[in-house]
Structure formats: C-alpha cells, structure tokens
Coordinates of C-alpha atoms in Angstrom, one line a residue:
X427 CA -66.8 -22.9 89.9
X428 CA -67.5 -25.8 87.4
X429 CA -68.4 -22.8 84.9
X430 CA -65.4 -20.8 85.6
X431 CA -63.2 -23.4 84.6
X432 CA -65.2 -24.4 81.3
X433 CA -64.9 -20.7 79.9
X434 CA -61.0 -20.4 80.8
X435 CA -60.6 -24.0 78.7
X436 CA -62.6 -22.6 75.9
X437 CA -60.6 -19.2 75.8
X438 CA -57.6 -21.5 75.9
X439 CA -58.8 -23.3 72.9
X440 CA -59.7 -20.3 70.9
X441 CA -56.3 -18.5 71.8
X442 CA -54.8 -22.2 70.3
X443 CA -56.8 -22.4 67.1
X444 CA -55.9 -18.1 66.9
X445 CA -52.2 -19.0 66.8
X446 CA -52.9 -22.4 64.8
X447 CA -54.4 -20.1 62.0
X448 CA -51.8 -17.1 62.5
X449 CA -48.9 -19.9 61.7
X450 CA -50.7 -21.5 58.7
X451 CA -51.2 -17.9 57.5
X452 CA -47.7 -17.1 57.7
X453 CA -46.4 -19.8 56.5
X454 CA -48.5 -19.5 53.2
X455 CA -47.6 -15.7 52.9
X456 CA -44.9 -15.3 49.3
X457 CA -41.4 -12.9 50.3
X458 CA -40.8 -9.7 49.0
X459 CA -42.5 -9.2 45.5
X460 CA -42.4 -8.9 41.7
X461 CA -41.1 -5.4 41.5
X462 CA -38.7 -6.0 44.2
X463 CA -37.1 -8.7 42.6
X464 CA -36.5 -7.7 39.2
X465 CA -35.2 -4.3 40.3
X466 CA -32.6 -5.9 42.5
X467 CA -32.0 -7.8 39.6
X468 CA -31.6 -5.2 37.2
X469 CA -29.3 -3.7 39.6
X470 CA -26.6 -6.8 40.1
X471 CA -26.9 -7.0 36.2
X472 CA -26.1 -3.7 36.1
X473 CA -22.6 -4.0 38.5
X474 CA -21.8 -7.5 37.2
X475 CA -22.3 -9.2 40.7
X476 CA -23.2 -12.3 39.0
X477 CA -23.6 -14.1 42.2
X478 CA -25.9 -11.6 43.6
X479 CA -28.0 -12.3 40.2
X480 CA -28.3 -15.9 41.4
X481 CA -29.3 -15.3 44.5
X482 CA -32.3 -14.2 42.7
X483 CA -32.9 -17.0 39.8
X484 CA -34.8 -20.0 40.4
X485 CA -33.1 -23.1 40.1
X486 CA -29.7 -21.6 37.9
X487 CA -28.2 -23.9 35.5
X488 CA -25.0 -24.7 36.9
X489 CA -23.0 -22.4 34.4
X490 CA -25.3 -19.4 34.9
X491 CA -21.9 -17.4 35.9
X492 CA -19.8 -18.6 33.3
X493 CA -22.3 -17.7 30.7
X494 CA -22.5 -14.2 32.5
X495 CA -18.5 -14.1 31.9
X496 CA -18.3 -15.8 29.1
X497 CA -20.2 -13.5 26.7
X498 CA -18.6 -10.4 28.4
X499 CA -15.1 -11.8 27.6
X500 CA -15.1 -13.1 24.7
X501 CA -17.7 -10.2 22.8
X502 CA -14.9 -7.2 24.9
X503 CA -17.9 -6.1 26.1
X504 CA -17.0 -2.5 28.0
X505 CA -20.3 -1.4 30.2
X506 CA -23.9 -2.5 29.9
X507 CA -27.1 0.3 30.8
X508 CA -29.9 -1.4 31.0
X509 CA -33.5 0.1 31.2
X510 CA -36.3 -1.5 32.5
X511 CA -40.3 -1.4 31.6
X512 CA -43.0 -1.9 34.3
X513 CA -43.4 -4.8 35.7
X514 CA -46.9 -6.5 34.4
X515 CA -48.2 -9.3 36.2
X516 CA -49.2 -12.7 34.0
X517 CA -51.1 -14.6 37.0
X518 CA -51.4 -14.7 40.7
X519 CA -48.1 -16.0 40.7
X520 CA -46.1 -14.8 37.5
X521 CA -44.6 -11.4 35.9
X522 CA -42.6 -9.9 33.2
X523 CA -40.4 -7.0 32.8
X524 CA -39.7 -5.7 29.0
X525 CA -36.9 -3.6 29.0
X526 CA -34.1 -2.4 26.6
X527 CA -30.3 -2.6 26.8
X528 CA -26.8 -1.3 25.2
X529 CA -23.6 -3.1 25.9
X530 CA -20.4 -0.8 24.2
X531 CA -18.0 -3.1 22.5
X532 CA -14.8 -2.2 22.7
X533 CA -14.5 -3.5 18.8
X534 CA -17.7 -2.2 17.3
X535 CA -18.9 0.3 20.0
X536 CA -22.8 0.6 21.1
X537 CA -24.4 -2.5 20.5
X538 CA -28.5 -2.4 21.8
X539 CA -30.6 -4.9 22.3
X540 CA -34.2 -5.2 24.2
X541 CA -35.3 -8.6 26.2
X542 CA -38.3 -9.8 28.7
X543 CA -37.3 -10.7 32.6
X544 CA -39.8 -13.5 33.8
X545 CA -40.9 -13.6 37.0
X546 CA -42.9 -16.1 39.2
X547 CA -43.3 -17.4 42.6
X548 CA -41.0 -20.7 43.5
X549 CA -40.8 -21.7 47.8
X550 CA -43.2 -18.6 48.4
X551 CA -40.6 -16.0 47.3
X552 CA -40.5 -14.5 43.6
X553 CA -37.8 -15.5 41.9
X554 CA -36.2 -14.9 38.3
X555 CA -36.9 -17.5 35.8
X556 CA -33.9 -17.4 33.8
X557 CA -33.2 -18.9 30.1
X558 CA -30.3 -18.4 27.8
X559 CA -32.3 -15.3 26.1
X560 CA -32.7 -13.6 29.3
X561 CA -28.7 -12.4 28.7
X562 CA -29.5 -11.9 25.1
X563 CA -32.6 -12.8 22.7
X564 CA -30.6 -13.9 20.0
X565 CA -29.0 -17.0 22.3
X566 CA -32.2 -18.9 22.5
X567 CA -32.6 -22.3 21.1
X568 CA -28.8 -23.0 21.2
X569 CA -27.7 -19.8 19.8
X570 CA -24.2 -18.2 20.1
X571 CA -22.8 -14.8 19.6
X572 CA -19.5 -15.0 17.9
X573 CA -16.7 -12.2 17.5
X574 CA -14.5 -12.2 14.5
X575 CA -12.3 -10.1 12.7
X576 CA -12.8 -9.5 9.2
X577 CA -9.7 -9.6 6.5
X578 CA -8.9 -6.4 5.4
X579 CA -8.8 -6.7 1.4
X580 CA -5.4 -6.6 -0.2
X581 CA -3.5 -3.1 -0.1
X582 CA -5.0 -1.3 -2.8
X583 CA -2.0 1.3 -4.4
X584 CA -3.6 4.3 -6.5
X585 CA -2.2 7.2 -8.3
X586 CA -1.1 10.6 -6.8
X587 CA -4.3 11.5 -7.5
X588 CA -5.8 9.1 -5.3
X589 CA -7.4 7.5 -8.6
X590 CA -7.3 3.9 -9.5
X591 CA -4.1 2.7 -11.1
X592 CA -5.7 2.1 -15.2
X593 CA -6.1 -1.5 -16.1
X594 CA -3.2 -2.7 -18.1
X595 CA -0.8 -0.1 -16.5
X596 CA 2.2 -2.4 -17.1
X597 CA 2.9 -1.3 -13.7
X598 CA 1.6 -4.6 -11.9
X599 CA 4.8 -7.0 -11.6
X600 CA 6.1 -3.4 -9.4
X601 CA 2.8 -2.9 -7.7
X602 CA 1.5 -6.0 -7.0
X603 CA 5.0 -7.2 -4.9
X604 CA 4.8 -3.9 -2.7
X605 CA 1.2 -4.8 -1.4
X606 CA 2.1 -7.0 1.4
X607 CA 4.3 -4.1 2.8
X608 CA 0.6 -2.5 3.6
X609 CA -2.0 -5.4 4.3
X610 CA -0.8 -5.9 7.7
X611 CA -1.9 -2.8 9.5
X612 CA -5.5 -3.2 8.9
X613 CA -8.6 -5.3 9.9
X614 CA -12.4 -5.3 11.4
X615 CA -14.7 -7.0 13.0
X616 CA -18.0 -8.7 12.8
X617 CA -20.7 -10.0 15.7
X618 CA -22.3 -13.1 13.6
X619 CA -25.1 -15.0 15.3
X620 CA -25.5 -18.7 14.8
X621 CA -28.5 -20.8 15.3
X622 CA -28.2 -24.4 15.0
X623 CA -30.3 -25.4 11.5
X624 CA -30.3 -21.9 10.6
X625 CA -27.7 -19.7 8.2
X626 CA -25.3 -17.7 10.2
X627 CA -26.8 -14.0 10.7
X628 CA -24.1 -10.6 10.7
X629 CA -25.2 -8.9 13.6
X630 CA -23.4 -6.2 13.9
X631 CA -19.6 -5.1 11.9
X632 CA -17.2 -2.8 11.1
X633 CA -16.0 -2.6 7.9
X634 CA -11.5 -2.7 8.1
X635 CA -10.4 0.6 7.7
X636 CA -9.0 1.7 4.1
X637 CA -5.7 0.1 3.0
X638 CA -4.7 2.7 0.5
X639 CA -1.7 4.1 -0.4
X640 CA -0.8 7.0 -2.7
X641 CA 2.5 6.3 -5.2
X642 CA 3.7 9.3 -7.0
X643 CA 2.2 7.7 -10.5
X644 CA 0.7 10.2 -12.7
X645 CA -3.0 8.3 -13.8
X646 CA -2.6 10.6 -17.2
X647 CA 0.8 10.0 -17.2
X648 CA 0.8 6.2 -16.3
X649 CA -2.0 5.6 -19.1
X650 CA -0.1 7.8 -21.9
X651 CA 3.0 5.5 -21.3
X652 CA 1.1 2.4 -21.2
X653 CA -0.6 3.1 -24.4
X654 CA 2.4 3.8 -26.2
X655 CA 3.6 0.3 -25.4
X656 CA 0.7 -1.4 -26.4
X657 CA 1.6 -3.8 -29.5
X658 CA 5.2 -3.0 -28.6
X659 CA 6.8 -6.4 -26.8
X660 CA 10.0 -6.5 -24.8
X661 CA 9.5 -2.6 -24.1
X662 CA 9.8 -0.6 -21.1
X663 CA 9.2 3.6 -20.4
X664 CA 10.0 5.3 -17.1
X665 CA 9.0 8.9 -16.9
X666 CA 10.5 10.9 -14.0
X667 CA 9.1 14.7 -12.4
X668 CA 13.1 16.6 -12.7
X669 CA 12.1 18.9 -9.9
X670 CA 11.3 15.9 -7.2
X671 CA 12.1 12.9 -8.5
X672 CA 9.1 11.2 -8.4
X673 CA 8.2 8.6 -10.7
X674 CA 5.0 9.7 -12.9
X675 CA 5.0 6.4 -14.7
X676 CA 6.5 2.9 -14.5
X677 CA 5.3 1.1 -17.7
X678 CA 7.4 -2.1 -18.2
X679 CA 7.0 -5.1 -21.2
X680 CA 10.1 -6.6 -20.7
X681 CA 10.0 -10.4 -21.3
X682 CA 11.8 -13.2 -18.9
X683 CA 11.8 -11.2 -16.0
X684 CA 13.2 -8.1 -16.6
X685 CA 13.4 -5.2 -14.6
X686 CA 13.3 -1.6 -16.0
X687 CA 14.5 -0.6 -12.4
X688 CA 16.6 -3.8 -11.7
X689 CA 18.4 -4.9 -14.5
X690 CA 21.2 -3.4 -16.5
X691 CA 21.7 -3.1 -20.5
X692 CA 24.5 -1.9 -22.1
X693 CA 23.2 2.1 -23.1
X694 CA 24.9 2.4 -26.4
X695 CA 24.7 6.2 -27.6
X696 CA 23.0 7.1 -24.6
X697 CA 25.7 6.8 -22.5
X698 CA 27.2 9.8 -24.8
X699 CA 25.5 12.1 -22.8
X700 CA 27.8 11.7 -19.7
X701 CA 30.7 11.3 -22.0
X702 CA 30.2 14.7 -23.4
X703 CA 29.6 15.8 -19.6
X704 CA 33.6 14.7 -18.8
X705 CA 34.5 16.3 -22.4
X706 CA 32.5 19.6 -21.6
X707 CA 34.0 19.6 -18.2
X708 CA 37.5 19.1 -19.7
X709 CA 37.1 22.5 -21.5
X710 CA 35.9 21.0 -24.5
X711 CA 33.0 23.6 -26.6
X712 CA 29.6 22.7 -27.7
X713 CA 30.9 24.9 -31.0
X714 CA 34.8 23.6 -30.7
X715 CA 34.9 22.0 -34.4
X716 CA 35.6 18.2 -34.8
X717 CA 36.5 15.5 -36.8
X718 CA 33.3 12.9 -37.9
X719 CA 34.5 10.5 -40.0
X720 CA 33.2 7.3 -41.5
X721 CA 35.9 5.1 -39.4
X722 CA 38.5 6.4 -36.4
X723 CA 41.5 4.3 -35.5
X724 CA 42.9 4.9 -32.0
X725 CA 46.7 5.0 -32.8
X726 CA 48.2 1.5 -32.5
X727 CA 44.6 0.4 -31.3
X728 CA 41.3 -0.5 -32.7
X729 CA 39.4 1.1 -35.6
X730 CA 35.5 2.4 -34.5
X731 CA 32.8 3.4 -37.3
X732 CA 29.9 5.2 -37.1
X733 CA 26.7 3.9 -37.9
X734 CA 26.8 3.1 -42.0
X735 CA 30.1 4.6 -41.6
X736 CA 28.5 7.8 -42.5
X737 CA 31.1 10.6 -43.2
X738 CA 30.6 14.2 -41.9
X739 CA 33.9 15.6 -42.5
X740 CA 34.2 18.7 -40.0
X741 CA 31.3 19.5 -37.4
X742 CA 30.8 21.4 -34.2
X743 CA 30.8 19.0 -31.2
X744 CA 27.2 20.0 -30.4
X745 CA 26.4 18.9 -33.9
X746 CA 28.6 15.4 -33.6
X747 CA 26.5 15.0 -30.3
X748 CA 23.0 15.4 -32.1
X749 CA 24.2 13.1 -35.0
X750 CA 25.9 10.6 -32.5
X751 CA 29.3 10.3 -34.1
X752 CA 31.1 7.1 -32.6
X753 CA 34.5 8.4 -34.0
X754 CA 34.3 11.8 -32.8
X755 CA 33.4 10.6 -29.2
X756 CA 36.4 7.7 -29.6
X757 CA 38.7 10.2 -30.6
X758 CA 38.3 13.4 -28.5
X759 CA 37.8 10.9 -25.3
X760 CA 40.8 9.1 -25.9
X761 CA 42.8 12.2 -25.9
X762 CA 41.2 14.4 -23.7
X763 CA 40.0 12.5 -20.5
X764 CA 41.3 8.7 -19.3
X765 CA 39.0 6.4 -18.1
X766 CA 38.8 7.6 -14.6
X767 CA 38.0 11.1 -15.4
X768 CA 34.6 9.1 -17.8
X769 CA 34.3 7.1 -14.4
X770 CA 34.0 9.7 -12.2
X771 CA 32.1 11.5 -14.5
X772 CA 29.2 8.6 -14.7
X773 CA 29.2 8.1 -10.5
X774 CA 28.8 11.9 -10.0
X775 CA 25.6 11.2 -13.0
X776 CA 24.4 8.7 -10.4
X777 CA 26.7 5.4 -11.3
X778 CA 27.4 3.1 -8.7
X779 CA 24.9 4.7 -6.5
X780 CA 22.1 2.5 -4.8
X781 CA 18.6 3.8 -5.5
X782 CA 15.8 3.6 -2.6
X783 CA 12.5 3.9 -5.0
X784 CA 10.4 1.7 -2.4
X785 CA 10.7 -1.1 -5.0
X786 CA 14.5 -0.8 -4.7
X787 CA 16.4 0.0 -7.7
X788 CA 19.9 0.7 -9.1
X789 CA 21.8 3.1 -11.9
X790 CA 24.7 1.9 -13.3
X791 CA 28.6 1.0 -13.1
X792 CA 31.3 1.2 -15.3
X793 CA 34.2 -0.8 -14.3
X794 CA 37.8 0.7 -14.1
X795 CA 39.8 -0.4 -17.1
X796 CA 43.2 0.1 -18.4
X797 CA 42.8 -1.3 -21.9
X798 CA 42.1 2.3 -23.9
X799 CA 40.2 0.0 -26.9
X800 CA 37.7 -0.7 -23.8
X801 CA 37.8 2.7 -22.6
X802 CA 37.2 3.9 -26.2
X803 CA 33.9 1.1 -26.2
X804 CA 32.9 2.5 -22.6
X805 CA 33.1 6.1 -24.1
X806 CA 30.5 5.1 -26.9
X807 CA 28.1 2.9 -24.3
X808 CA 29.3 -0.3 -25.4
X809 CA 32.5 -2.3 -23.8
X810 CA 31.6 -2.8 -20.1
X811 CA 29.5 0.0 -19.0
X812 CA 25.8 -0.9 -18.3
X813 CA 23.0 0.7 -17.1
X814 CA 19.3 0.7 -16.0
X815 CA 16.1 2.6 -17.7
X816 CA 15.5 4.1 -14.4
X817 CA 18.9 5.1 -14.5
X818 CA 18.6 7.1 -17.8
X819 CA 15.8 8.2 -16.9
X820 CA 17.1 10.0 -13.8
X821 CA 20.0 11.5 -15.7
X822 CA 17.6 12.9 -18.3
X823 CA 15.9 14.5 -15.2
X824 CA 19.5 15.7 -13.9
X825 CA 20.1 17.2 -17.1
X826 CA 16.2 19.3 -16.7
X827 CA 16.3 20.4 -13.5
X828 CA 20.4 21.3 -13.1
X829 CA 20.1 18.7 -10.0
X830 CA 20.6 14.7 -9.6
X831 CA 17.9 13.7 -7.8
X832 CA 17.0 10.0 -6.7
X833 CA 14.1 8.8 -8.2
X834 CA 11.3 7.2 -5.9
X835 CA 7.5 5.3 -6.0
X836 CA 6.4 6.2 -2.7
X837 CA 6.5 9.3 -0.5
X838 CA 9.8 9.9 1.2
X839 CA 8.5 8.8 4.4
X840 CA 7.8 5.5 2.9
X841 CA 11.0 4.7 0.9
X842 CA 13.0 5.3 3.6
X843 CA 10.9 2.6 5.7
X844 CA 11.4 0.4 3.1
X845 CA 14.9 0.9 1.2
X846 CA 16.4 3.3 3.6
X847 CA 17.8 6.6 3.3
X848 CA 17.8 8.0 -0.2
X849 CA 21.1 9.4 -1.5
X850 CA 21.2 13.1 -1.2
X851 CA 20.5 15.5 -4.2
X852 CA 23.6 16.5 -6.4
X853 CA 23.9 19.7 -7.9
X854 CA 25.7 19.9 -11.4
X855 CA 27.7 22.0 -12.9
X856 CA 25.7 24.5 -14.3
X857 CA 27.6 25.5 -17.6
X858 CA 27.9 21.5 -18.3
X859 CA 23.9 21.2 -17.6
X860 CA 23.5 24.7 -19.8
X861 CA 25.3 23.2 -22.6
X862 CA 23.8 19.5 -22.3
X863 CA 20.5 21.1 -22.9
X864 CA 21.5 22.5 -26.0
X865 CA 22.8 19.8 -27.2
X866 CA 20.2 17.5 -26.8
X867 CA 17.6 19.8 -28.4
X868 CA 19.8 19.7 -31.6
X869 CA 19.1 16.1 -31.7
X870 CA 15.5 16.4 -31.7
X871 CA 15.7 19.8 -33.9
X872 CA 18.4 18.5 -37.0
X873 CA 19.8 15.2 -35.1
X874 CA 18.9 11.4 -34.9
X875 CA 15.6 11.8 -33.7
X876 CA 14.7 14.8 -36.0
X877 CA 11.5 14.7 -38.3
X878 CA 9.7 11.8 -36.0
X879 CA 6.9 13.8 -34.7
X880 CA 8.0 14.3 -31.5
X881 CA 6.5 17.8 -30.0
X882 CA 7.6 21.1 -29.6
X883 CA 10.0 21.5 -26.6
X884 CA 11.2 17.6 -26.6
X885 CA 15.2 17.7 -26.1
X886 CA 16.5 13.9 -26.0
X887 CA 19.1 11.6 -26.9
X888 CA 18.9 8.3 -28.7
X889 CA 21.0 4.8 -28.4
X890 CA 21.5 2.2 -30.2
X891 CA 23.0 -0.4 -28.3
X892 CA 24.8 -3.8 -29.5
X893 CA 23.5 -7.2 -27.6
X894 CA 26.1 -9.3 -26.9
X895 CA 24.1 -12.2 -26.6
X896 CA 23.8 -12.3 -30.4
X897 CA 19.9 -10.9 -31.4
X898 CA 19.0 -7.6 -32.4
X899 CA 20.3 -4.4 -30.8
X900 CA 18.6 -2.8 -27.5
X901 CA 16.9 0.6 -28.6
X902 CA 16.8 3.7 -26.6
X903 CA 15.8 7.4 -26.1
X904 CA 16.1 9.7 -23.5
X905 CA 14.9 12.9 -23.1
X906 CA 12.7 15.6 -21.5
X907 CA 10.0 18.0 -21.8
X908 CA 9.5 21.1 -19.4
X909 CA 9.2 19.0 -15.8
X910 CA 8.6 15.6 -17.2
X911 CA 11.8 13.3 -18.0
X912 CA 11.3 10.0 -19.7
X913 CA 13.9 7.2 -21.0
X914 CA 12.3 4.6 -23.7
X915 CA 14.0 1.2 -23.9
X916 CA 13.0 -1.7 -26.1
X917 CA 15.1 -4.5 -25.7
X918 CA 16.3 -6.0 -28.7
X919 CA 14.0 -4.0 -30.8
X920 CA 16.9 -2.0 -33.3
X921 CA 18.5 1.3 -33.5
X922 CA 16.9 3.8 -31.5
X923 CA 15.3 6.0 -33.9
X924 CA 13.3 3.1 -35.0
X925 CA 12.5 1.6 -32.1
X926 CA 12.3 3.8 -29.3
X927 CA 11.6 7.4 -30.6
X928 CA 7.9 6.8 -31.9
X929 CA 6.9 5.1 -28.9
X930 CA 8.2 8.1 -27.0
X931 CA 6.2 10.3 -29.7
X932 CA 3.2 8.2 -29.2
X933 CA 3.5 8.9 -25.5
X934 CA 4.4 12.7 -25.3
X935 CA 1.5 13.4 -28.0
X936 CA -1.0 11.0 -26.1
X937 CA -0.4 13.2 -22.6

C-alpha cells in the first residue's frame, strides 16, 4: 500500500516537472519568423498602411509615419513596386532582405532605387529594425531628399528658320522686351540630395521644356540689313514680305530711344507716293505733261522750290515723280484734290490705322487742315503729316503686292494675343497700284536714286525730309524688289540719295 502511494507521488512529480519544462520551452520559443515578417512588410509598404508597417518595426521612432508621408507628399510620389531578394539569415537571431524599388514621380516619372530590410529577434518575435535608409539609402546620416523646380532660361526668339537671331542684329531693344510674354509657361524639376558636410548631389531632373518662339525674321535677311547699318548711326531698315506682311527684318540704330515702329518723322518726298496715289485717282496720267519749275507760288499763297531750285521746264508726271519735283506736286495738288481727298488718300494707305506687329506699332496721321500753304507742305511730306519706317515700309509693300496688308513679328496667332486683332487686308486700286509701280521704277532707272548701284528690279522712292528741330534733314528710301519691301531711314543723316540709298544698295546686294 505504502509502495502504491510512493509511485503515484513520483508520477505526480514527473507529470509536474513535464509541464514545468513544456512552459519554460514555450515561453523561450521566437513568433512567426524572418521570411514571414519581411513579407508582411513588404506588403503594407506596398499599400501604404503605414500603421501596419509598425506593427512590424522594433521600437519606431516616434515620427516613423510622418516620415512615411512626408517623403510621399512632398517628392508627388504616384505608386511604389517594390521587389524583394531572399531573405539571408546573419545569426541565430538576425536577417536581411536586399531588394529593389521604383517610386513614379508625378514630376520626373520612374525614379528606382535598391535598399537592405534588417531583421532580428526583439521580445521573442522577429521584428523590423528600421533606420532612415530603410525608406531610402540616400537619407542616412541626416540626409534629405528635396524637390525643386528649375528656372526655365529666358525665352529664347529665333528666326523663321528656327536659327539663332545673328549677334548684333539691331533687333534687341524689339526682342529683348517681348521675352517675358514667353518665360512664364515653362519650368522643370530636380530631386537634389543633401547630406549634412557634404555638397548637394542632383539626383534625378528634368530639364524645362524649350522656351522658343519663331518671329517671322529672315536670318539672311535680318543679317543683310544689319550689315548695311554697320558704321551708319542714327539709322534704321525695316524690310517687309508684300504677300503676308511679315516682317523679314527689324534693324534699328536710332539714338535716344527711337522707335522705327513707334515713333513718327516727317516723310519728306516719300510721302509723294500717296500724293500721286490721290492725283492718279483724280484722273491725273503717269504721261499727262507737267510743269517742274525751279520755284511754284500757290496764287496769293506761299512760293515752294525744288531742291537747288533745279528747273525742268515741261515733263511727264511719271517723270516729275522720279525726279521728285516739289512744284509740280504743290501745284497739281492744290488744284486738283483738297486736303481731304490727300487725307483719305493716306488712311486708305494705312494712316491713322493702329498696327498689331506683337511689339505694337503705328503708321501715320495727317491732320485735317484748312490753311492750303499747309496742305501744299502736307502734299510734299513736310507741314504736319508724319509717319513711321514701319509705316513706309508697309506702303512700299502695298504698292508690290496690289494689297495693304498689316505688318506683324509674330505669327498671327500670337499678335492677336498680344496686340489684338490686326486690321483687315485692303485691296487697292489696281490701275493706281499699276501705275505706282511704274513710277517708282523710273526713279531707280533715270530718277533720284539712279546710278547708285542698286540691282536690277529695285523700284523705290526717296525722301528728303526737313527737321524741324534745327540739325540735318531725315533721309529716306522706300522701295521693293519682287516679294521683299524695305524702307531705309537715317535720322538726320541728309538728302536721301546720300544717305539712305547706299545703305539700301549695301543691303539688297549683300542678300
């Protein structure tokens, strides 16, 4: 009986020290394992359940989840893949996982990147052992990842060609003002990595897009005009395309702030080509034959000379055109037309109409007057009528192509964004245009601007125009050549012949 009860106390204490052992077992036993853990923590990465992720990290700092948010936020990071390695163990108690990633930007797209997960065992369960590089390498020791965007360079205007504008175009004080209408459509960005003690590092960037826009400026064109100026101060040439209006070049000297396009100048002789326009249109012939003499006194008026008070007796009016005879111009004006028949005459020839170039712009005006000595002046370029070189430019274009047509920089699209709506095209009269032509190719064959080696097929007209601020006389010439119309102003500079018509041979013969 004794023995009985000495085995059932020693199975008693075996079945204690059994469950003894069973519970010190189990409690030394480590939950779940490497593997386990890093692929449940690739997989909250994955979904961006940040709190899930630290569920899994020992001992998170306590902005683990603004870190997480932070970088997605302010880097506009899209989506994230991430592909992980094998897990390789480092000890009895440690791991690592190698694996590759790609977060998409929205600003600069696929950005990859590779990193190590470390693993060990903390409180008998594996656990992530998370550090600032885990996210991304390059944000250990302090790092940061910064976004930026990157200046676009200034608007960058080229030719029609798409070519660079050449270096001392005389184009710049039009160019350089229109830039900022471009600079503020474009910019890119950049990922720079900073390391304190350490340079900034461009990670990653994309370059701002192009900021270029086309003008209608000729390069061969643009450089032939400029050329022509060189050594020439105070000096302008605009040079027009009759059949679109576009400007092929925009070379401009003038001193104190003149504008070629802007500013007005009295035209002097010029001017005579819309005069004969209103005379022509009046029934007047190219061959009707005229009076030129030396000196013309308007009846009970003022006396006008030409210039040296050169007598030509009796010519045809196509001739007195080519040799610019003030008297015949005073005399047949004053009888045949008033002063609003020359007014009208000059607003249909683009006066008093606004120009939308994209760099703005204007023509010309010629105020109403009663006083006929004024009239008479107007008639001749001088008295009150002014006018612009883009002006005479586009009405030596007019006279080319049979049709006014406003002049512009940009592509229509463009000028009407920045000036507005460009004044319609004007046809002319045809016979008027017909007999223009003729005329001004007398003055280039046998006229004022003969013998100045000027090429075949120029046709023009040249001014002389008096300053009434008391220095030298304003020079001009207008003219064309098959589609390419041009107008030469040098301000102060003398008669035009001498001032204006070789620069305008130097430019036709350097094309």
């Amino acid at each position: 009986m004794r023995r009985r009860r000495l085995m059932v106390l020693v199975v008693a204490l075996v079945a204690v020290l059994g469950a003894g052992a069973f519970a010190v077992m189990a409690s030394s036993r480590v939950r779940g394992s490497a593997s386990e853990t890093a692929a449940a923590y690739f997989t909250a990465w994955r979904e961006g359940d940040v709190l899930g992720m630290v569920r899994l990290v020992h001992r998170p700092p306590p902005d683990f989840s603004q870190r997480h948010y932070a970088l997605t936020e302010e880097l506009h990071v899209e989506s994230i893949q991430l592909t992980p390695g094998q897990v390789k163990s480092a000890g009895d108690e440690s791991a690592e996982v190698s694996f590759s990633g790609v977060r998409r930007l929205a600003e600069l797209g696929a950005w990859p990147f590779t990193g190590v997960l470390r693993l060990g065992v903390r409180e008998r369960a594996w656990k992530v052992l998370w550090a600032p590089e885990t996210l991304h390498p390059l944000l250990k020791d302090g790092g940061t990842l910064e976004l930026g965007e990157v200046e676009a360079p200034a608007a960058e205007l080229v030719t029609r060609e798409g070519h660079k504008i050449p270096n001392d175009s005389y184009a710049e004080a039009y160019l350089d003002p229109l830039k900022p209408e471009f600079e503020t459509a474009h910019h890119g960005w950049e990922l720079v990595s900073r390391v304190p003690g350490r340079p900034a590092r461009r990670v990653l960037a994309r370059a701002p897009e192009a900021n270029v826009e086309r003008t209608t400026l000729s390069r061969p064109v643009q450089a032939a005009a400029a050329r022509a100026l060189d050594g020439v101060d105070d000096s302008a040439v605009i040079v027009i395309r009759p059949s679109t209006g576009e400007i092929l070049a925009l070379a401009d000297r003038l001193r104190n702030n003149y504008s070629a396009v802007r500013d007005v100048f009295p035209p002097g002789s010029v001017f005579k080509t819309i005069t004969a326009a209103a005379l022509l249109k009046s029934g007047l012939d190219p061959s009707a034959q005229v009076e030129c003499p030396g000196t013309y006194t308007i009846p009970f008026h003022r006396a006008f000379q030409n210039d040296g008070q050169v007598d030509r007796g009796v010519v045809s009016f196509a001739d007195a055109f080519a040799h610019s005879c003030n008297t015949t111009f005073v005399q047949q004006a004053t009888t045949r037309i008033d002063a609003g028949a020359l007014r009208e005459t000059a607003d249909l020839w683009g006066f008093g109409r606004p120009i939308a170039t994209g760099i703005g712009g204007t023509c010309g005006a010629m105020p109403d007057t009663d006083d006929l000595d004024m009239f008479a002046a107007d008639a001749i370029g001088q008295g009150e009528v002014v006018a612009t070189p883009l002006c005479m430019a586009t009405l030596a274009a007019a006279v080319q192509s049979g049709v006014w047509r406003s002049p512009r920089l940009l592509s229509k699209e463009l000028v009407r964004r920045i000036d507005g709506p460009p004044h319609d095209d004007v046809p002319m009269d045809q016979a008027v245009v017909s007999a223009l032509r003729d005329m001004m190719a007398a003055v280039v064959d046998h006229g004022t601007a003969s013998e100045a080696g000027l090429p075949e097929g120029v046709a023009g007209k040249t001014g002389t125009a008096e300053a009434v601020d008391g220095e030298g006389p304003h020079g001009w010439f207008i003219g064309y050549r098959d589609d390419l119309a041009f107008c030469v102003f040098v301000r102060h500079g003398g008669s035009g012949r001498r001032a204006a018509v070789p620069i305008a041979a130097r430019f036709l013969n350097g094309l």
